[in-house]
Short mmCIF file of N, CA and C in Angstrom, two decimals:
data_model
loop_
_atom_site.label_atom_id
_atom_site.label_comp_id
_atom_site.label_asym_id
_atom_site.label_seq_id
_atom_site.Cartn_x
_atom_site.Cartn_y
_atom_site.Cartn_z
N MET A 10 151.00 -77.37 67.02
CA MET A 10 151.62 -78.41 67.83
C MET A 10 153.13 -78.37 67.68
N LYS A 11 153.60 -78.06 66.46
CA LYS A 11 155.05 -77.98 66.25
C LYS A 11 155.66 -76.89 67.12
N LYS A 12 154.95 -75.76 67.25
CA LYS A 12 155.45 -74.66 68.08
C LYS A 12 155.54 -75.09 69.54
N ILE A 13 154.54 -75.84 69.99
CA ILE A 13 154.54 -76.31 71.38
C ILE A 13 155.73 -77.22 71.64
N LEU A 14 155.93 -78.19 70.77
CA LEU A 14 157.05 -79.13 70.96
C LEU A 14 158.39 -78.42 70.85
N LEU A 15 158.51 -77.47 69.94
CA LEU A 15 159.76 -76.70 69.81
C LEU A 15 160.02 -75.90 71.08
N THR A 16 158.99 -75.23 71.59
CA THR A 16 159.14 -74.45 72.82
C THR A 16 159.56 -75.33 73.99
N LEU A 17 158.88 -76.47 74.16
CA LEU A 17 159.24 -77.38 75.24
C LEU A 17 160.65 -77.93 75.07
N GLY A 18 161.04 -78.24 73.85
CA GLY A 18 162.40 -78.72 73.58
C GLY A 18 163.45 -77.69 73.95
N ILE A 19 163.21 -76.43 73.61
CA ILE A 19 164.15 -75.36 73.94
C ILE A 19 164.24 -75.18 75.46
N VAL A 20 163.08 -75.18 76.13
CA VAL A 20 163.07 -75.03 77.59
C VAL A 20 163.85 -76.15 78.26
N PHE A 21 163.61 -77.41 77.84
CA PHE A 21 164.33 -78.53 78.44
C PHE A 21 165.82 -78.49 78.12
N ALA A 22 166.17 -78.14 76.90
CA ALA A 22 167.59 -78.06 76.54
C ALA A 22 168.30 -77.00 77.38
N PHE A 23 167.65 -75.85 77.55
CA PHE A 23 168.24 -74.77 78.34
C PHE A 23 168.32 -75.17 79.82
N THR A 24 167.26 -75.77 80.32
CA THR A 24 167.19 -76.12 81.74
C THR A 24 168.20 -77.19 82.12
N PHE A 25 168.35 -78.20 81.28
CA PHE A 25 169.15 -79.36 81.66
C PHE A 25 170.52 -79.41 81.02
N SER A 26 170.95 -78.38 80.32
CA SER A 26 172.24 -78.46 79.64
C SER A 26 173.38 -78.20 80.61
N LYS A 27 173.77 -76.95 80.80
CA LYS A 27 174.89 -76.63 81.68
C LYS A 27 174.48 -76.78 83.14
N GLY A 28 175.39 -77.25 83.93
CA GLY A 28 175.17 -77.34 85.36
C GLY A 28 174.40 -78.56 85.81
N GLN A 29 174.03 -79.42 84.88
CA GLN A 29 173.34 -80.63 85.33
C GLN A 29 174.34 -81.51 86.06
N GLU A 30 174.15 -81.61 87.35
CA GLU A 30 175.10 -82.35 88.16
C GLU A 30 174.93 -83.85 87.98
N GLU A 31 173.70 -84.35 88.15
CA GLU A 31 173.47 -85.78 88.02
C GLU A 31 171.98 -86.05 87.97
N VAL A 32 171.68 -87.26 87.63
CA VAL A 32 170.31 -87.78 87.71
C VAL A 32 170.35 -88.95 88.68
N ARG A 33 169.38 -89.00 89.60
CA ARG A 33 169.32 -90.09 90.58
C ARG A 33 168.00 -90.82 90.44
N LEU A 34 168.07 -92.12 90.33
CA LEU A 34 166.89 -92.98 90.33
C LEU A 34 166.92 -93.78 91.63
N THR A 35 165.87 -93.67 92.44
CA THR A 35 165.84 -94.32 93.75
C THR A 35 164.60 -95.19 93.88
N PHE A 36 164.76 -96.36 94.49
CA PHE A 36 163.63 -97.23 94.83
C PHE A 36 163.55 -97.29 96.35
N SER A 37 162.42 -96.83 96.90
CA SER A 37 162.30 -96.71 98.36
C SER A 37 161.05 -97.39 98.88
N GLY A 38 161.16 -97.88 100.10
CA GLY A 38 159.99 -98.26 100.87
C GLY A 38 159.59 -97.05 101.68
N VAL A 39 158.32 -96.65 101.62
CA VAL A 39 157.86 -95.41 102.24
C VAL A 39 156.68 -95.68 103.16
N SER A 40 156.64 -94.97 104.27
CA SER A 40 155.52 -95.06 105.19
C SER A 40 155.02 -93.66 105.51
N ILE A 41 153.70 -93.48 105.48
CA ILE A 41 153.07 -92.23 105.90
C ILE A 41 152.27 -92.53 107.15
N LEU A 42 152.53 -91.79 108.21
CA LEU A 42 151.81 -91.96 109.47
C LEU A 42 151.12 -90.66 109.81
N ASN A 43 149.79 -90.71 109.88
CA ASN A 43 148.95 -89.56 110.13
C ASN A 43 147.82 -90.06 111.03
N PRO A 44 147.28 -89.25 111.92
CA PRO A 44 146.21 -89.75 112.78
C PRO A 44 145.03 -90.36 112.02
N THR A 45 144.75 -89.89 110.80
CA THR A 45 143.62 -90.42 110.03
C THR A 45 144.03 -91.04 108.70
N PHE A 46 145.32 -91.19 108.45
CA PHE A 46 145.77 -91.72 107.16
C PHE A 46 147.12 -92.41 107.35
N THR A 47 147.16 -93.70 107.11
CA THR A 47 148.41 -94.46 107.19
C THR A 47 148.57 -95.23 105.89
N SER A 48 149.79 -95.23 105.35
CA SER A 48 150.04 -96.01 104.12
C SER A 48 151.47 -96.53 104.11
N TYR A 49 151.65 -97.59 103.32
CA TYR A 49 152.96 -98.21 103.13
C TYR A 49 153.08 -98.45 101.63
N SER A 50 154.20 -98.03 101.03
CA SER A 50 154.30 -98.15 99.57
C SER A 50 155.74 -98.34 99.12
N LEU A 51 155.88 -98.75 97.87
CA LEU A 51 157.17 -98.80 97.18
C LEU A 51 157.16 -97.68 96.16
N ASN A 52 158.16 -96.81 96.23
CA ASN A 52 158.17 -95.61 95.40
C ASN A 52 159.43 -95.53 94.55
N PRO A 53 159.32 -95.68 93.23
CA PRO A 53 160.43 -95.27 92.39
C PRO A 53 160.39 -93.74 92.27
N SER A 54 161.53 -93.10 92.37
CA SER A 54 161.58 -91.64 92.22
C SER A 54 162.80 -91.26 91.40
N ILE A 55 162.72 -90.08 90.81
CA ILE A 55 163.85 -89.58 90.02
C ILE A 55 164.09 -88.13 90.41
N ASP A 56 165.35 -87.80 90.61
CA ASP A 56 165.78 -86.43 90.88
C ASP A 56 166.71 -86.03 89.74
N ILE A 57 166.41 -84.89 89.13
CA ILE A 57 167.18 -84.41 87.98
C ILE A 57 167.88 -83.12 88.37
N GLY A 58 169.21 -83.11 88.27
CA GLY A 58 169.98 -81.92 88.59
C GLY A 58 169.74 -80.83 87.55
N VAL A 59 169.35 -79.65 88.02
CA VAL A 59 169.11 -78.52 87.12
C VAL A 59 170.05 -77.35 87.43
N GLY A 60 170.93 -77.54 88.36
CA GLY A 60 171.91 -76.55 88.74
C GLY A 60 173.04 -77.27 89.44
N GLU A 61 173.96 -76.52 90.01
CA GLU A 61 175.09 -77.17 90.65
C GLU A 61 174.65 -78.08 91.80
N HIS A 62 173.65 -77.64 92.58
CA HIS A 62 173.17 -78.45 93.70
C HIS A 62 171.64 -78.60 93.71
N LEU A 63 170.96 -77.92 92.81
CA LEU A 63 169.49 -77.89 92.78
C LEU A 63 168.94 -79.01 91.92
N ASN A 64 167.89 -79.67 92.41
CA ASN A 64 167.27 -80.80 91.71
C ASN A 64 165.76 -80.61 91.64
N ILE A 65 165.15 -81.17 90.59
CA ILE A 65 163.70 -81.30 90.56
C ILE A 65 163.37 -82.76 90.81
N HIS A 66 162.21 -82.99 91.39
CA HIS A 66 161.87 -84.33 91.90
C HIS A 66 160.53 -84.81 91.35
N TYR A 67 160.50 -86.09 90.96
CA TYR A 67 159.28 -86.78 90.56
C TYR A 67 159.24 -88.12 91.28
N SER A 68 158.05 -88.54 91.73
CA SER A 68 157.94 -89.89 92.30
C SER A 68 156.56 -90.46 92.04
N LEU A 69 156.50 -91.76 92.09
CA LEU A 69 155.27 -92.51 91.88
C LEU A 69 155.31 -93.66 92.87
N GLY A 70 154.26 -93.85 93.63
CA GLY A 70 154.27 -94.90 94.64
C GLY A 70 153.03 -95.76 94.59
N PHE A 71 153.22 -97.04 94.84
CA PHE A 71 152.11 -97.99 94.88
C PHE A 71 152.19 -98.80 96.16
N GLY A 72 151.06 -98.95 96.84
CA GLY A 72 151.08 -99.72 98.07
C GLY A 72 149.70 -99.92 98.63
N VAL A 73 149.64 -100.00 99.96
CA VAL A 73 148.37 -100.21 100.66
C VAL A 73 148.27 -99.21 101.81
N ARG A 74 147.02 -98.92 102.17
CA ARG A 74 146.77 -98.12 103.36
C ARG A 74 146.70 -99.04 104.56
N GLY A 75 146.50 -98.45 105.72
CA GLY A 75 146.38 -99.24 106.94
C GLY A 75 145.21 -100.21 106.91
N ASN A 76 144.21 -99.93 106.05
CA ASN A 76 143.05 -100.82 105.92
C ASN A 76 143.25 -101.89 104.85
N ASN A 77 144.49 -102.06 104.37
CA ASN A 77 144.86 -103.04 103.33
C ASN A 77 144.19 -102.80 101.99
N LYS A 78 143.82 -101.57 101.69
CA LYS A 78 143.24 -101.22 100.40
C LYS A 78 144.27 -100.45 99.58
N PHE A 79 144.06 -100.42 98.27
CA PHE A 79 144.98 -99.81 97.31
C PHE A 79 145.31 -98.37 97.66
N TYR A 80 146.58 -98.02 97.42
CA TYR A 80 147.07 -96.65 97.63
C TYR A 80 148.06 -96.31 96.53
N MET A 81 148.04 -95.06 96.07
CA MET A 81 148.98 -94.60 95.04
C MET A 81 149.38 -93.15 95.31
N HIS A 82 150.66 -92.86 95.16
CA HIS A 82 151.20 -91.51 95.27
C HIS A 82 151.65 -91.07 93.89
N MET A 83 151.44 -89.79 93.53
CA MET A 83 151.83 -89.28 92.21
C MET A 83 151.99 -87.77 92.25
N PRO A 84 152.63 -87.19 91.20
CA PRO A 84 152.61 -85.73 91.09
C PRO A 84 151.16 -85.25 91.01
N GLY A 85 150.83 -84.22 91.76
CA GLY A 85 149.45 -83.79 91.93
C GLY A 85 148.73 -83.33 90.69
N LEU A 86 149.40 -82.61 89.80
CA LEU A 86 148.72 -82.04 88.64
C LEU A 86 148.83 -82.91 87.39
N ALA A 87 149.47 -84.06 87.47
CA ALA A 87 149.61 -84.93 86.29
C ALA A 87 148.25 -85.35 85.72
N PRO A 88 147.27 -85.79 86.55
CA PRO A 88 145.97 -86.15 85.97
C PRO A 88 145.26 -84.95 85.33
N VAL A 89 145.39 -83.77 85.93
CA VAL A 89 144.79 -82.56 85.36
C VAL A 89 145.43 -82.27 84.01
N GLY A 90 146.75 -82.45 83.92
CA GLY A 90 147.45 -82.26 82.65
C GLY A 90 146.98 -83.21 81.58
N MET A 91 146.77 -84.48 81.96
CA MET A 91 146.27 -85.45 80.98
C MET A 91 144.89 -85.04 80.47
N LEU A 92 144.01 -84.59 81.37
CA LEU A 92 142.67 -84.17 80.96
C LEU A 92 142.72 -82.94 80.06
N ALA A 93 143.58 -81.97 80.39
CA ALA A 93 143.70 -80.78 79.56
C ALA A 93 144.23 -81.14 78.18
N PHE A 94 145.21 -82.03 78.11
CA PHE A 94 145.75 -82.46 76.82
C PHE A 94 144.67 -83.15 75.99
N LEU A 95 143.90 -84.03 76.61
CA LEU A 95 142.82 -84.72 75.90
C LEU A 95 141.76 -83.74 75.42
N ALA A 96 141.47 -82.71 76.23
CA ALA A 96 140.52 -81.68 75.80
C ALA A 96 141.05 -80.95 74.57
N GLY A 97 142.36 -80.73 74.53
CA GLY A 97 142.97 -80.08 73.37
C GLY A 97 142.92 -80.93 72.12
N LEU A 98 142.93 -82.24 72.28
CA LEU A 98 142.80 -83.12 71.12
C LEU A 98 141.39 -83.06 70.56
N GLY A 99 140.40 -82.90 71.45
CA GLY A 99 139.01 -82.86 71.01
C GLY A 99 138.70 -81.57 70.28
N ASN A 100 138.51 -80.49 71.04
CA ASN A 100 138.16 -79.23 70.41
C ASN A 100 138.80 -78.03 71.08
N GLY A 101 139.69 -78.24 72.04
CA GLY A 101 140.30 -77.13 72.76
C GLY A 101 141.49 -76.52 72.06
N GLY A 102 142.06 -77.22 71.09
CA GLY A 102 143.15 -76.68 70.31
C GLY A 102 144.51 -76.72 70.98
N GLU A 103 145.44 -75.99 70.36
CA GLU A 103 146.84 -75.99 70.79
C GLU A 103 147.04 -75.52 72.22
N PHE A 104 146.28 -74.51 72.63
CA PHE A 104 146.45 -73.96 73.97
C PHE A 104 146.27 -75.04 75.03
N TRP A 105 145.20 -75.84 74.95
CA TRP A 105 144.94 -76.86 75.96
C TRP A 105 145.94 -78.00 75.89
N ARG A 106 146.43 -78.30 74.69
CA ARG A 106 147.47 -79.32 74.60
C ARG A 106 148.74 -78.83 75.29
N PHE A 107 149.09 -77.56 75.07
CA PHE A 107 150.27 -76.97 75.71
C PHE A 107 150.11 -76.97 77.24
N VAL A 108 148.96 -76.50 77.72
CA VAL A 108 148.69 -76.49 79.16
C VAL A 108 148.78 -77.91 79.72
N GLY A 109 148.22 -78.87 79.00
CA GLY A 109 148.26 -80.26 79.44
C GLY A 109 149.67 -80.80 79.59
N ILE A 110 150.51 -80.52 78.61
CA ILE A 110 151.90 -80.99 78.66
C ILE A 110 152.65 -80.35 79.82
N VAL A 111 152.47 -79.03 79.99
CA VAL A 111 153.16 -78.33 81.08
C VAL A 111 152.73 -78.87 82.44
N LEU A 112 151.42 -79.05 82.65
CA LEU A 112 150.94 -79.57 83.94
C LEU A 112 151.40 -81.00 84.18
N PHE A 113 151.46 -81.79 83.11
CA PHE A 113 151.87 -83.19 83.26
C PHE A 113 153.34 -83.31 83.66
N ILE A 114 154.20 -82.44 83.12
CA ILE A 114 155.64 -82.54 83.41
C ILE A 114 156.09 -81.66 84.57
N LEU A 115 155.17 -80.93 85.18
CA LEU A 115 155.51 -80.09 86.33
C LEU A 115 156.09 -80.95 87.45
N PRO A 116 157.27 -80.61 87.97
CA PRO A 116 157.88 -81.46 89.01
C PRO A 116 157.05 -81.46 90.29
N GLU A 117 157.25 -82.51 91.03
CA GLU A 117 156.57 -82.65 92.32
C GLU A 117 157.19 -81.70 93.35
N GLY A 118 158.49 -81.49 93.26
CA GLY A 118 159.15 -80.64 94.22
C GLY A 118 160.59 -80.38 93.85
N ILE A 119 161.31 -79.73 94.77
CA ILE A 119 162.72 -79.40 94.55
C ILE A 119 163.53 -79.81 95.79
N SER A 120 164.82 -79.99 95.57
CA SER A 120 165.74 -80.27 96.68
C SER A 120 167.06 -79.57 96.41
N TYR A 121 167.85 -79.42 97.46
CA TYR A 121 169.15 -78.78 97.35
C TYR A 121 170.18 -79.68 98.04
N ASP A 122 171.16 -80.16 97.27
CA ASP A 122 172.18 -81.08 97.80
C ASP A 122 173.27 -80.31 98.54
N ILE A 123 173.58 -80.78 99.74
CA ILE A 123 174.67 -80.22 100.54
C ILE A 123 175.67 -81.35 100.80
N PRO A 124 176.82 -81.36 100.10
CA PRO A 124 177.81 -82.41 100.34
C PRO A 124 178.41 -82.27 101.74
N LEU A 125 178.46 -83.37 102.47
CA LEU A 125 179.06 -83.37 103.81
C LEU A 125 180.50 -83.86 103.76
N ASN A 126 180.76 -84.83 102.88
CA ASN A 126 182.11 -85.30 102.58
C ASN A 126 182.03 -86.06 101.26
N ASP A 127 183.05 -86.87 100.95
CA ASP A 127 183.06 -87.58 99.67
C ASP A 127 181.95 -88.62 99.54
N LYS A 128 181.45 -89.12 100.64
CA LYS A 128 180.45 -90.21 100.60
C LYS A 128 179.05 -89.78 101.03
N TRP A 129 178.94 -88.79 101.89
CA TRP A 129 177.65 -88.38 102.45
C TRP A 129 177.17 -87.07 101.85
N GLU A 130 175.85 -86.98 101.64
CA GLU A 130 175.26 -85.69 101.31
C GLU A 130 173.88 -85.60 101.94
N MET A 131 173.48 -84.38 102.20
CA MET A 131 172.20 -84.09 102.83
C MET A 131 171.42 -83.20 101.87
N SER A 132 170.10 -83.41 101.77
CA SER A 132 169.29 -82.64 100.83
C SER A 132 167.97 -82.21 101.47
N PRO A 133 167.86 -80.95 101.90
CA PRO A 133 166.55 -80.46 102.30
C PRO A 133 165.65 -80.42 101.06
N PHE A 134 164.36 -80.71 101.23
CA PHE A 134 163.46 -80.72 100.08
C PHE A 134 162.08 -80.21 100.46
N ILE A 135 161.36 -79.79 99.43
CA ILE A 135 159.95 -79.43 99.58
C ILE A 135 159.22 -79.93 98.34
N ASN A 136 158.12 -80.62 98.56
CA ASN A 136 157.27 -81.12 97.48
C ASN A 136 155.89 -80.52 97.67
N ILE A 137 155.46 -79.68 96.72
CA ILE A 137 154.15 -79.04 96.85
C ILE A 137 153.17 -79.50 95.77
N ASN A 138 153.61 -80.31 94.84
CA ASN A 138 152.75 -80.79 93.75
C ASN A 138 152.60 -82.31 93.88
N SER A 139 151.98 -82.76 94.96
CA SER A 139 151.82 -84.19 95.21
C SER A 139 150.35 -84.53 95.42
N ALA A 140 150.04 -85.81 95.26
CA ALA A 140 148.67 -86.27 95.51
C ALA A 140 148.69 -87.71 95.99
N GLU A 141 147.69 -88.05 96.76
CA GLU A 141 147.50 -89.41 97.25
C GLU A 141 146.14 -89.89 96.74
N THR A 142 146.12 -91.04 96.09
CA THR A 142 144.88 -91.66 95.61
C THR A 142 144.72 -92.97 96.35
N TYR A 143 143.51 -93.23 96.83
CA TYR A 143 143.33 -94.45 97.61
C TYR A 143 141.90 -94.97 97.52
N ALA A 144 141.77 -96.28 97.74
CA ALA A 144 140.46 -96.93 97.77
C ALA A 144 139.92 -96.90 99.19
N TYR A 145 138.59 -96.81 99.29
CA TYR A 145 137.96 -96.84 100.61
C TYR A 145 136.57 -97.45 100.49
N GLY A 146 136.02 -97.86 101.60
CA GLY A 146 134.66 -98.38 101.65
C GLY A 146 134.54 -99.78 101.08
N VAL A 147 133.35 -100.34 101.22
CA VAL A 147 133.11 -101.71 100.76
C VAL A 147 133.11 -101.81 99.24
N ASN A 148 132.81 -100.71 98.55
CA ASN A 148 132.78 -100.71 97.08
C ASN A 148 134.12 -100.31 96.47
N ASN A 149 135.13 -100.08 97.29
CA ASN A 149 136.45 -99.64 96.82
C ASN A 149 136.36 -98.39 95.95
N ASN A 150 135.60 -97.40 96.40
CA ASN A 150 135.58 -96.11 95.73
C ASN A 150 136.94 -95.46 95.89
N PHE A 151 137.26 -94.52 94.99
CA PHE A 151 138.57 -93.88 95.03
C PHE A 151 138.45 -92.43 95.45
N ARG A 152 139.43 -91.98 96.21
CA ARG A 152 139.57 -90.57 96.58
C ARG A 152 140.92 -90.08 96.09
N TYR A 153 140.95 -88.81 95.74
CA TYR A 153 142.16 -88.14 95.25
C TYR A 153 142.37 -86.93 96.13
N LYS A 154 143.48 -86.88 96.86
CA LYS A 154 143.75 -85.79 97.79
C LYS A 154 145.12 -85.18 97.48
N PHE A 155 145.14 -83.85 97.35
CA PHE A 155 146.42 -83.17 97.19
C PHE A 155 147.20 -83.25 98.49
N SER A 156 148.53 -83.24 98.37
CA SER A 156 149.38 -83.32 99.56
C SER A 156 150.66 -82.53 99.31
N ALA A 157 151.37 -82.29 100.38
CA ALA A 157 152.67 -81.60 100.29
C ALA A 157 153.51 -82.08 101.46
N ASP A 158 154.82 -82.01 101.29
CA ASP A 158 155.70 -82.34 102.40
C ASP A 158 157.02 -81.60 102.27
N GLY A 159 157.68 -81.48 103.39
CA GLY A 159 159.00 -80.87 103.43
C GLY A 159 159.83 -81.62 104.45
N GLY A 160 161.09 -81.83 104.12
CA GLY A 160 161.92 -82.59 105.04
C GLY A 160 163.36 -82.62 104.61
N ILE A 161 164.03 -83.68 104.99
CA ILE A 161 165.45 -83.81 104.68
C ILE A 161 165.77 -85.25 104.29
N ALA A 162 166.58 -85.38 103.26
CA ALA A 162 167.06 -86.70 102.82
C ALA A 162 168.56 -86.74 103.04
N THR A 163 169.07 -87.91 103.35
CA THR A 163 170.51 -88.09 103.44
C THR A 163 170.89 -89.30 102.60
N ARG A 164 171.99 -89.16 101.89
CA ARG A 164 172.46 -90.23 101.01
C ARG A 164 173.90 -90.60 101.35
N TYR A 165 174.17 -91.90 101.32
CA TYR A 165 175.52 -92.41 101.47
C TYR A 165 175.88 -93.12 100.17
N TYR A 166 176.95 -92.65 99.50
CA TYR A 166 177.39 -93.23 98.23
C TYR A 166 178.36 -94.37 98.50
N PHE A 167 177.99 -95.59 98.09
CA PHE A 167 178.86 -96.75 98.23
C PHE A 167 179.99 -96.69 97.21
N ASN A 168 179.70 -96.11 96.05
CA ASN A 168 180.70 -95.82 95.01
C ASN A 168 180.17 -94.63 94.22
N ASP A 169 180.71 -94.37 93.03
CA ASP A 169 180.28 -93.21 92.25
C ASP A 169 178.83 -93.31 91.78
N LYS A 170 178.28 -94.49 91.70
CA LYS A 170 176.96 -94.69 91.10
C LYS A 170 175.88 -95.16 92.06
N ILE A 171 176.21 -95.95 93.06
CA ILE A 171 175.21 -96.59 93.91
C ILE A 171 175.19 -95.93 95.29
N PHE A 172 173.97 -95.65 95.77
CA PHE A 172 173.84 -94.99 97.07
C PHE A 172 172.66 -95.57 97.84
N GLY A 173 172.71 -95.39 99.15
CA GLY A 173 171.58 -95.68 100.03
C GLY A 173 171.00 -94.35 100.48
N GLN A 174 169.70 -94.32 100.70
CA GLN A 174 169.05 -93.05 101.05
C GLN A 174 168.03 -93.26 102.17
N PHE A 175 167.97 -92.30 103.07
CA PHE A 175 166.94 -92.24 104.10
C PHE A 175 166.36 -90.84 104.07
N TYR A 176 165.04 -90.73 104.20
CA TYR A 176 164.46 -89.40 104.32
C TYR A 176 163.35 -89.41 105.36
N THR A 177 163.09 -88.25 105.89
CA THR A 177 161.96 -88.04 106.79
C THR A 177 161.37 -86.67 106.50
N SER A 178 160.05 -86.55 106.67
CA SER A 178 159.41 -85.27 106.36
C SER A 178 158.15 -85.08 107.18
N ALA A 179 157.74 -83.83 107.25
CA ALA A 179 156.41 -83.47 107.76
C ALA A 179 155.51 -83.42 106.53
N LYS A 180 154.35 -84.06 106.60
CA LYS A 180 153.48 -84.19 105.43
C LYS A 180 152.07 -83.75 105.79
N ILE A 181 151.45 -83.01 104.86
CA ILE A 181 150.05 -82.63 105.02
C ILE A 181 149.27 -83.21 103.85
N ILE A 182 148.13 -83.78 104.16
CA ILE A 182 147.24 -84.34 103.14
C ILE A 182 145.90 -83.62 103.24
N GLU A 183 145.39 -83.18 102.10
CA GLU A 183 144.13 -82.46 102.04
C GLU A 183 143.06 -83.17 102.87
N SER A 184 142.45 -82.46 103.78
CA SER A 184 141.38 -82.89 104.69
C SER A 184 141.81 -83.97 105.69
N LYS A 185 143.08 -84.37 105.69
CA LYS A 185 143.57 -85.38 106.64
C LYS A 185 144.50 -84.78 107.69
N GLY A 186 145.00 -83.58 107.44
CA GLY A 186 145.87 -82.92 108.39
C GLY A 186 147.34 -83.32 108.26
N TRP A 187 148.09 -82.96 109.31
CA TRP A 187 149.53 -83.17 109.33
C TRP A 187 149.89 -84.55 109.84
N GLY A 188 151.01 -85.04 109.33
CA GLY A 188 151.55 -86.31 109.79
C GLY A 188 153.03 -86.36 109.46
N ALA A 189 153.58 -87.54 109.47
CA ALA A 189 155.00 -87.74 109.17
C ALA A 189 155.14 -88.76 108.06
N SER A 190 156.23 -88.65 107.33
CA SER A 190 156.55 -89.60 106.27
C SER A 190 158.02 -89.94 106.38
N ALA A 191 158.37 -91.18 106.06
CA ALA A 191 159.77 -91.59 106.08
C ALA A 191 159.97 -92.67 105.03
N GLY A 192 161.18 -92.73 104.50
CA GLY A 192 161.48 -93.74 103.50
C GLY A 192 162.93 -94.16 103.55
N LEU A 193 163.18 -95.39 103.13
CA LEU A 193 164.51 -95.96 103.07
C LEU A 193 164.65 -96.62 101.72
N GLY A 194 165.74 -96.31 101.01
CA GLY A 194 165.87 -96.87 99.67
C GLY A 194 167.29 -97.01 99.20
N ILE A 195 167.41 -97.51 97.99
CA ILE A 195 168.70 -97.66 97.31
C ILE A 195 168.55 -97.05 95.94
N GLY A 196 169.64 -96.46 95.43
CA GLY A 196 169.52 -95.77 94.17
C GLY A 196 170.75 -95.84 93.31
N LEU A 197 170.59 -95.30 92.11
CA LEU A 197 171.63 -95.26 91.09
C LEU A 197 171.75 -93.83 90.59
N ALA A 198 172.97 -93.32 90.53
CA ALA A 198 173.22 -91.96 90.04
C ALA A 198 174.04 -92.02 88.77
N TRP A 199 173.78 -91.11 87.85
CA TRP A 199 174.60 -91.00 86.64
C TRP A 199 174.63 -89.58 86.17
#
């Protein structure tokens, strides 16, 4: 276990040391519109600069679907990582704990910041490690569907730390097909 933690520590130190431009924490209202899947949620998200303009992205969302039942958005492999880690605690050993940690911390996606001027920036993004969990039916059974999206976000900085953000994307949800997603939020950068 010490080797695993040391390896992860070195990887994070190397990844986030030089060139880390900023960290952004955003709170957004998000809507997904799809012919067979509609949801509305509040999503805290974090973008971590790993290069001069490159960021990794994580988000978690809680809300309701069009049928007024529970909905949650999360990184897609996080639950698999938790299960692998727990298997490693039981009898799977160090390997499964390592796999579990890696899958749990795997980013949801990446973005690239393009400054337009001192106040505006645009960020094309792609998220391929996402999932949607939702309740359905009279018994409120849960479904877990992998999803992915790609789109563009734009941010307006009110000052060095506070910004407003709008994004729109094309989104695909496992067995639900293509749709659109959009969000509007406010954030803090440091």
